Short mmCIF file of C-alpha atoms and ligand atoms in Angstrom, two decimals:
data_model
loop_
_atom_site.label_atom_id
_atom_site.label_comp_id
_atom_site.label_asym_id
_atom_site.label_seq_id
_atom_site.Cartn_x
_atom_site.Cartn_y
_atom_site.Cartn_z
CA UNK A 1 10.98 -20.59 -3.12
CA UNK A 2 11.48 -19.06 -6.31
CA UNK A 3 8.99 -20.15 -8.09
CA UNK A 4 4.70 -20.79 -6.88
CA UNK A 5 1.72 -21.72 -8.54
CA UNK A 6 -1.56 -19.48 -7.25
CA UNK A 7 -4.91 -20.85 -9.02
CA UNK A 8 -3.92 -21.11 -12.77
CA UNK A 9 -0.55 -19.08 -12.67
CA UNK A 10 2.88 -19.31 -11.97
CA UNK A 11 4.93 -16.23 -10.38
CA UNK A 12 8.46 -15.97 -9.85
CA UNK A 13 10.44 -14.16 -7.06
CA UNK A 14 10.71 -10.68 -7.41
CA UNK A 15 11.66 -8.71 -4.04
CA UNK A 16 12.96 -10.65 -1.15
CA UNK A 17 12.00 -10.76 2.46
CA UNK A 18 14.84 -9.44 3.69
CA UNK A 19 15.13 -6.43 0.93
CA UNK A 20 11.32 -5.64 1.81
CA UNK A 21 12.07 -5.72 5.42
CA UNK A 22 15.11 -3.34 4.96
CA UNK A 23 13.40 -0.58 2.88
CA UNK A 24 10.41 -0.76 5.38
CA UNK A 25 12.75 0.34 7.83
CA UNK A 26 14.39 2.86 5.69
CA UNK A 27 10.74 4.32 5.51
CA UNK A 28 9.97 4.34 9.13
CA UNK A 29 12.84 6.31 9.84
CA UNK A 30 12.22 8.95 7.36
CA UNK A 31 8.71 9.09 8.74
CA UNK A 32 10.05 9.14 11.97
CA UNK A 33 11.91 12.43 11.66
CA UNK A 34 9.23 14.13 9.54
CA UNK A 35 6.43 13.15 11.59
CA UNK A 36 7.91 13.57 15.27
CA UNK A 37 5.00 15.10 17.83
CA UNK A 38 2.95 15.65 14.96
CA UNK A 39 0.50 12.92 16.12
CA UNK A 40 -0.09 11.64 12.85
CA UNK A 41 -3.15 9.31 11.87
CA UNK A 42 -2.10 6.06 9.99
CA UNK A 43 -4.79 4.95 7.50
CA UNK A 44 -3.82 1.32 6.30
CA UNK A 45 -6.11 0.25 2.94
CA UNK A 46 -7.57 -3.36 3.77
CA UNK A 47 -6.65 -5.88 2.81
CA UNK A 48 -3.29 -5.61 0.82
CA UNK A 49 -1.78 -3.28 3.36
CA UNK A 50 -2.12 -5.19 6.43
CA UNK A 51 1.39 -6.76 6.79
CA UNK A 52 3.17 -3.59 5.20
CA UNK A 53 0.92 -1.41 7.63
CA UNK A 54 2.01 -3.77 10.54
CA UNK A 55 6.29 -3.67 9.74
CA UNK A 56 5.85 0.15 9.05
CA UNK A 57 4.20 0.52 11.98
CA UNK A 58 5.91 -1.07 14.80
CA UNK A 59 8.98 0.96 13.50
CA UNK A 60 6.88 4.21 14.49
CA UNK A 61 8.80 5.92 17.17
CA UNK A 62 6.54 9.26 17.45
CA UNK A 63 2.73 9.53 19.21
CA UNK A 64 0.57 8.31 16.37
CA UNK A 65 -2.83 6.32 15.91
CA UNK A 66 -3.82 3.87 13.44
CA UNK A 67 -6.79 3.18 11.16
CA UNK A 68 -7.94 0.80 8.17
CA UNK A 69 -10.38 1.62 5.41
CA UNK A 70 -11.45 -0.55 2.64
CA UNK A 71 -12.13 0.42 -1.14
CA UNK A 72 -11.89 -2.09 -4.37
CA UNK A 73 -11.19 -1.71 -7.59
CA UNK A 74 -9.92 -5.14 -8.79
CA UNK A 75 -10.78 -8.19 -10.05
CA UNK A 76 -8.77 -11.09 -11.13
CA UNK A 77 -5.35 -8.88 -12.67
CA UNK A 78 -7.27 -6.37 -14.22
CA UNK A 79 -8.70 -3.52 -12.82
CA UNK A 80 -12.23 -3.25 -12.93
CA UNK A 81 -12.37 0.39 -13.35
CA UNK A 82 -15.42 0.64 -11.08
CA UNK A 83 -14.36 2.55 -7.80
CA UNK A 84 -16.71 1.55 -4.69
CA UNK A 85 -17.09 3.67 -1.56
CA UNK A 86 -14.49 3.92 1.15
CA UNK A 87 -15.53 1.74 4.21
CA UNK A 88 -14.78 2.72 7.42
CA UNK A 89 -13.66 6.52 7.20
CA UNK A 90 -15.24 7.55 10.85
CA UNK A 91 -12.60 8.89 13.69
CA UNK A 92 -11.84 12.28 13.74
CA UNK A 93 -9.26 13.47 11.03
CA UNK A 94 -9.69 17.09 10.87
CA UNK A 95 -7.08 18.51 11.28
CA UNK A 96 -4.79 16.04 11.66
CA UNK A 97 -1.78 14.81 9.84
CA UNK A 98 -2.70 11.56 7.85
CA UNK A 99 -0.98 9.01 6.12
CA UNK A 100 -2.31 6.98 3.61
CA UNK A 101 -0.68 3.11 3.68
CA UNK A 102 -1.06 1.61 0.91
CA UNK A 103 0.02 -2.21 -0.84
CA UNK A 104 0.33 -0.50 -4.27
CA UNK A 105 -0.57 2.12 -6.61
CA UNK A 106 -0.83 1.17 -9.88
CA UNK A 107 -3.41 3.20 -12.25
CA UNK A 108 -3.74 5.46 -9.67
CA UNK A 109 -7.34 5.65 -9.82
CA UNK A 110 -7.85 4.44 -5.88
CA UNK A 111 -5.68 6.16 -4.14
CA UNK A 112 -6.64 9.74 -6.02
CA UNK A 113 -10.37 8.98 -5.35
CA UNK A 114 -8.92 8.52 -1.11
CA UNK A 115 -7.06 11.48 -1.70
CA UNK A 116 -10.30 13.84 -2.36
CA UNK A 117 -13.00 11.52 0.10
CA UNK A 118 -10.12 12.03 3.14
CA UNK A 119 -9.31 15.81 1.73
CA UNK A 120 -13.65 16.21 2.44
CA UNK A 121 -12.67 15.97 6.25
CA UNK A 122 -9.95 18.56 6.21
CA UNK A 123 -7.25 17.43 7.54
CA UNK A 124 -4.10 18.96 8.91
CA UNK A 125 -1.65 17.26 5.98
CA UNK A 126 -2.19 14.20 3.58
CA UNK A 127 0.96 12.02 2.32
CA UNK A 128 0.67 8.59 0.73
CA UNK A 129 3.75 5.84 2.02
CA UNK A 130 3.21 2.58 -0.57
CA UNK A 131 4.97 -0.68 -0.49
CA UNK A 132 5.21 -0.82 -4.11
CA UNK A 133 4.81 1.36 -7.10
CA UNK A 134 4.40 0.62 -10.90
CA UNK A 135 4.94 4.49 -12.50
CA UNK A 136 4.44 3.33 -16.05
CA UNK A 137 0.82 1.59 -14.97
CA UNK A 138 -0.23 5.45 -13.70
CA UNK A 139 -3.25 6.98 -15.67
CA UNK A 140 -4.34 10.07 -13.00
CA UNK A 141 -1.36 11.49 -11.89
CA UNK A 142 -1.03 10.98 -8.39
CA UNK A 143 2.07 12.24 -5.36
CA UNK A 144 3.57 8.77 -3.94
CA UNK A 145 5.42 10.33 -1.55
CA UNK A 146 7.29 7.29 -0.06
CA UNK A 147 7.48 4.22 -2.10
CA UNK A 148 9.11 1.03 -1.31
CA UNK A 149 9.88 -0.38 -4.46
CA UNK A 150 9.22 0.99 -8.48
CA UNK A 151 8.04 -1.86 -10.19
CA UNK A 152 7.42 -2.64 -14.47
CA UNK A 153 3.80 -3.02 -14.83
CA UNK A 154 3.21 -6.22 -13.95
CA UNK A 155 1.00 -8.22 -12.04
CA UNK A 156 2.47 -9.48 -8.48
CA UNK A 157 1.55 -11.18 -5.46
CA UNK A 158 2.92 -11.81 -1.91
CA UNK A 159 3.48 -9.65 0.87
CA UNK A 160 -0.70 -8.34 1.47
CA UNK A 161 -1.21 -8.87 -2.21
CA UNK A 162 -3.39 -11.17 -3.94
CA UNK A 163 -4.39 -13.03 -7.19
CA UNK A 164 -8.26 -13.78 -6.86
CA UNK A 165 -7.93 -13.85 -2.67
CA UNK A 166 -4.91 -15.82 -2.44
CA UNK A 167 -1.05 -15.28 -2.04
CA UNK A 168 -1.29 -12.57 0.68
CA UNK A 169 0.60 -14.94 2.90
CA UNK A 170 3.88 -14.87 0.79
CA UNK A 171 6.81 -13.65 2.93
CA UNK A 172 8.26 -12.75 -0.55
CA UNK A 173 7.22 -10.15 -3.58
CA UNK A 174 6.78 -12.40 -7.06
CA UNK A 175 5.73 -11.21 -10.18
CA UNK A 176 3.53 -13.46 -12.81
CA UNK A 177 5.70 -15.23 -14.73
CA UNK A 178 4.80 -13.74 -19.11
P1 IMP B 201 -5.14 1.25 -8.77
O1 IMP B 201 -6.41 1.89 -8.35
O2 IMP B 201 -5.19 0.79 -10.21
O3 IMP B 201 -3.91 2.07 -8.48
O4 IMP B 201 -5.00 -0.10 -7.99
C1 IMP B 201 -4.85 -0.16 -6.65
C2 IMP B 201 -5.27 -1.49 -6.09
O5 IMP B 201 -5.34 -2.53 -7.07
C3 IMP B 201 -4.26 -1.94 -5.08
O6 IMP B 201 -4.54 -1.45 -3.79
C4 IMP B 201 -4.34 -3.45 -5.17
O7 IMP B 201 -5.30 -3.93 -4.28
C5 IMP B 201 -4.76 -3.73 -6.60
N1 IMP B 201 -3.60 -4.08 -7.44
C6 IMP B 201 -3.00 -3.30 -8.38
N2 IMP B 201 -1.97 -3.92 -8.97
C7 IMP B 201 -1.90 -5.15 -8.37
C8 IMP B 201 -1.01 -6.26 -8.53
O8 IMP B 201 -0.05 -6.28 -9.33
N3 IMP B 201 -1.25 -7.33 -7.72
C9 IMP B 201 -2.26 -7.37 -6.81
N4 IMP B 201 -3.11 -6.36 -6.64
C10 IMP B 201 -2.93 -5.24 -7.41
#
């Protein structure tokens, strides 16, 4: 398909299956090699990093757990601006090496606030792996220290992502058609 119509808009293909399903591995194995018998501590952020969460991590080759947490910022394709509490931060991560999984960062503003609530519980080491990346959206400077794709700042969908609920179940990446 290159072309879909979610709600009121039309996307058009952006990233590929196939191309998403080769950097994914290209990820694993660099985590693979910095991670091994560090018994790291996934943390997947529901719900647009489910499916990048699950491809990452079946490719995991070292000891590791795995954990979701929820926080929202969006609504519609704008961000609200209003940052809610994380959801679900229990289990033990003192201490331990985590990695933040995310479906995007985009302002920035989400994954700096999970930066300083998971920092409160001292962990050993805290890196951020996310599927995609839109630089020139940032407004707090944040370390992405694996990213699948840099993308323009624009809206997409597909893959975990959403427009108002719907499109997570895209097997491709498309991007709202201006
Ligand atoms: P940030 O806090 O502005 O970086 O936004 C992070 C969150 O906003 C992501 O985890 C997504 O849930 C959502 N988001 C940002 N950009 C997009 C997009 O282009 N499509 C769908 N959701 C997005």
């Amino acid at each position: 398909m290159n072309e879909v119509t979610i709600l009121d808009k039309t996307f058009t293909i952006m990233i590929p299956r196939k191309k998403i399903e080769t950097r994914i591995l290209e990820i694993a194995r660099d985590l693979n090699s910095e991670y091994k018998d560090k018994n790291p501590v996934f943390i997947g952020v529901l719900n647009g990093a489910f499916l990048f969460m699950a491809d990452l991590f079946r490719n995991i080759e070292t000891p590791c757990e795995i954990s979701f947490i929820r926080v929202s910022s969006y609504s519609g394709t704008e961000s609200t601006g209003q940052m809610k509490n994380v959801v679900g931060l229990s289990g033990n991560i003192n201490n331990r090496h985590v990695i933040i999984v995310e479906d995007i960062v985009d302002t920035g503003e989400t994954v700096s606030y999970l930066m300083q609530e998971i920092s409160r519980h001292q962990p050993a080491s805290v890196k951020l792996a996310t599927l995609l990346f839109k630089p020139q959206a940032l407004k707090i400077p944040v370390t992405v220290d694996y990213a699948g794709f840099e993308i323009p700042p624009a809206f997409v969908v597909g893959y975990g992502l959403d427009y108002d609920g719907y499109g997570r179940n895209l097997q491709d990446i498309y991007v709202l058609k201006s």
